[in-house]
Amino acid sequence: DAGITQSPRYKITETGRQVTLMCHQTWSHSYMFWYRQDLGHGLRLIYYSAAADITDKGEVPDGYVVSRSKTENFPLTLESATRSQTSVYFCASRVDGTNYGYTFGSGTRLTVV
Amino acid sequence: TQLLEQSPQFLSIQEGENLTVYCNSSSVFSSLQWYRQEPGEGPVLLVTVVTGGEVKKLKRLTFQFGDARKDSSLHITAAQPGDTGLYLCAGVQGGATNKLIFGTGTLLAVQP
């Protein structure tokens, strides 16, 4: 199916473990983004990518790593999960050009215990 | 850091009522977008406003971009239960990336 898919939808992990959240889009959009959504903070940008092999930090990048070896995939890795990283994570993509809207995935709810 | 403040934070109204949600910033944005998010899903784009003073209508929803491109409003006429959700404004930063800065959100509940 066309679209942007995230996996898993739900994940519980322990403090200190490495966790990878997956994001796949079928449109070949150049831009991809990772946001986290928390009560009281709204949506905050973690990392973004302008193309394969081009990534950059957003507002809250500490503790996260991204890669983009292929245009369609943009995984987000928590190197050593902490309880403060408990959140809902959203991946999004966008076509090139100014003012185009983002298309979001359905999110991954991550709980770090 | 550019901030977008939305008001009100929460709104509970009866079906058929009108409402307005505000999105304000001290910064200028090249454009502004509105999204609606339902529980368990990602935000979905409703509209993009680009020109200062621009007004766009989407059925019962009217969006306005301030003349100075620092603020925006969303007006819903005759709200329906299907309008229930989290409404997010998002300002587009200038530059090559055109990153979005999201507002704090307005949670709307429309009671039948």
XYZ file of C-alpha atoms in Angstrom:
225
model
C 0.000 0.000 0.000
C 1.161 3.514 -0.744
C 1.896 5.734 2.188
C 4.148 6.064 5.166
C 4.313 3.219 7.647
C 5.896 2.997 11.052
C 6.781 -0.095 13.013
C 6.261 -1.264 15.612
C 3.043 0.503 16.707
C 3.779 -0.236 20.359
C 7.041 -1.055 22.101
C 8.017 -1.571 25.712
C 11.713 -1.685 26.478
C 13.988 -1.511 29.466
C 16.270 1.335 30.446
C 19.654 1.036 28.772
C 18.547 -1.101 25.842
C 18.975 -0.070 22.237
C 15.733 0.358 20.307
C 15.157 1.059 16.622
C 11.956 2.525 15.283
C 11.312 1.986 11.599
C 9.814 4.331 9.033
C 9.106 3.512 5.396
C 7.550 5.689 2.695
C 6.497 4.665 -0.784
C 6.469 8.040 -2.546
C 10.222 8.687 -2.845
C 9.809 11.997 -1.003
C 13.164 13.647 -0.467
C 12.457 14.981 2.999
C 11.780 12.818 6.033
C 11.370 13.797 9.667
C 11.171 12.299 13.132
C 9.076 13.987 15.805
C 8.197 13.065 19.352
C 4.890 14.075 20.910
C 4.561 14.600 24.633
C 1.863 16.167 26.771
C 2.776 19.750 27.472
C 5.426 19.872 24.754
C 3.529 19.189 21.574
C 5.438 17.866 18.578
C 9.199 18.372 18.702
C 11.599 17.659 15.868
C 14.299 15.099 16.639
C 16.090 14.640 13.310
C 15.383 15.238 9.664
C 16.801 14.199 6.327
C 16.856 16.073 3.039
C 17.899 13.048 0.966
C 19.632 9.699 1.241
C 22.824 10.051 3.284
C 21.934 13.625 4.339
C 20.671 14.047 7.897
C 20.632 16.859 10.425
C 19.652 17.509 14.011
C 16.375 19.011 15.058
C 15.339 20.515 18.357
C 15.822 17.471 20.628
C 18.451 15.120 19.077
C 20.322 13.975 22.205
C 20.179 10.222 22.746
C 18.999 9.477 19.213
C 20.737 8.356 16.046
C 19.362 8.253 12.503
C 20.505 6.896 9.192
C 19.178 7.079 5.665
C 20.933 4.731 3.295
C 17.849 4.490 1.056
C 15.384 7.227 0.176
C 12.389 5.242 1.392
C 13.667 4.298 4.858
C 14.523 6.502 7.816
C 15.084 4.486 11.002
C 15.447 6.151 14.394
C 17.631 4.468 17.011
C 17.673 5.113 20.718
C 21.187 4.070 21.629
C 20.553 3.525 25.349
C 16.911 4.126 26.177
C 15.992 6.293 29.152
C 12.625 6.821 30.824
C 12.546 10.392 29.527
C 12.355 8.938 26.032
C 8.955 7.424 26.768
C 6.841 9.129 24.148
C 4.878 8.771 20.940
C 7.156 8.992 17.928
C 5.978 10.158 14.519
C 7.729 9.883 11.211
C 6.760 12.234 8.379
C 7.718 12.894 4.800
C 7.316 15.794 2.401
C 7.775 16.501 -1.275
C 10.396 18.999 -2.365
C 9.336 22.601 -2.527
C 8.153 25.310 -0.208
C 4.894 25.146 1.722
C 3.997 21.543 1.010
C 2.387 19.731 3.897
C 3.835 16.805 5.757
C 2.361 13.326 5.644
C 2.654 11.552 8.957
C 2.752 7.913 9.879
C 0.467 6.503 12.565
C 3.139 6.686 15.217
C 5.011 4.366 17.573
C 4.126 4.464 21.239
C 7.339 3.710 23.130
C 7.454 3.005 26.849
C 10.801 2.750 28.625
C 10.590 0.999 31.985
C 13.544 29.245 19.312
C 10.357 30.223 17.531
C 7.244 29.472 19.533
C 3.657 29.082 18.448
C 1.072 29.491 21.164
C -2.431 28.170 20.600
C -5.536 29.148 22.494
C -7.605 27.801 23.941
C -5.825 24.622 24.988
C -9.100 22.770 25.524
C -12.571 23.408 24.180
C -15.744 21.442 24.835
C -18.838 22.601 22.970
C -22.239 21.374 21.864
C -23.012 20.296 18.335
C -24.063 23.270 16.229
C -21.990 25.876 18.054
C -19.307 28.004 16.399
C -15.730 28.253 17.645
C -12.412 29.929 16.890
C -8.928 28.663 17.626
C -5.996 31.059 17.660
C -2.347 30.523 16.822
C 0.087 33.291 17.759
C 3.803 33.897 17.504
C 6.250 36.745 17.796
C 8.059 35.380 14.747
C 7.270 35.717 11.084
C 6.689 32.540 9.123
C 6.854 32.035 5.379
C 3.590 30.124 5.608
C 1.442 28.375 8.153
C -0.275 25.014 8.144
C -3.145 23.555 10.132
C -3.405 19.878 10.997
C -5.993 17.743 12.771
C -4.992 14.715 14.768
C -7.297 11.964 15.966
C -6.445 9.568 18.821
C -3.892 6.947 17.842
C -3.096 8.572 14.512
C -0.660 11.068 13.083
C -1.624 14.651 12.224
C -3.377 15.173 8.903
C -2.927 18.354 6.907
C -6.026 20.539 6.577
C -4.693 23.636 4.854
C -1.655 25.779 4.074
C -1.910 29.579 4.107
C 0.871 31.491 2.448
C 0.028 35.155 1.933
C -0.480 37.663 4.744
C -4.218 38.317 5.112
C -5.127 35.174 3.188
C -8.432 33.482 3.984
C -9.163 29.886 2.967
C -12.386 27.988 3.402
C -12.747 24.234 3.668
C -16.448 23.463 3.992
C -17.327 24.671 7.519
C -13.723 25.544 8.397
C -12.303 29.010 7.709
C -8.593 29.665 8.061
C -6.985 33.091 8.163
C -3.330 34.119 8.072
C -2.498 37.380 9.798
C -1.367 40.362 7.759
C 2.074 40.268 9.374
C 2.322 36.460 8.930
C 2.801 35.961 12.678
C -0.606 34.591 13.601
C -3.492 32.575 12.279
C -6.982 31.522 13.232
C -9.285 28.600 12.550
C -13.025 29.166 12.720
C -15.476 26.273 12.654
C -19.109 26.963 11.909
C -21.827 24.673 13.244
C -19.426 22.183 14.800
C -20.201 18.487 14.496
C -19.014 15.525 16.597
C -16.808 14.497 13.674
C -14.803 17.707 14.197
C -13.548 16.353 17.517
C -9.768 16.100 17.638
C -6.499 17.874 18.334
C -5.933 20.895 16.103
C -2.329 21.896 15.497
C -0.960 24.938 13.766
C 2.541 24.756 12.359
C 4.730 27.540 11.073
C 7.065 26.961 8.174
C 10.555 28.247 8.803
C 12.357 29.807 5.895
C 15.420 28.321 4.293
C 16.042 25.273 2.176
C 14.617 22.764 4.632
C 11.328 24.545 5.414
C 11.053 22.825 8.771
C 7.781 22.969 10.652
C 7.473 24.405 14.129
C 4.315 23.070 15.747
C 2.006 24.930 18.050
C 0.957 23.660 21.440
C -2.367 22.301 20.148
C -6.062 22.790 20.865
C -8.081 19.773 21.950
C -11.663 20.108 20.721
C -14.555 17.965 21.909
C -17.925 18.394 20.224
C -20.756 16.844 22.197
C -23.807 15.523 20.304
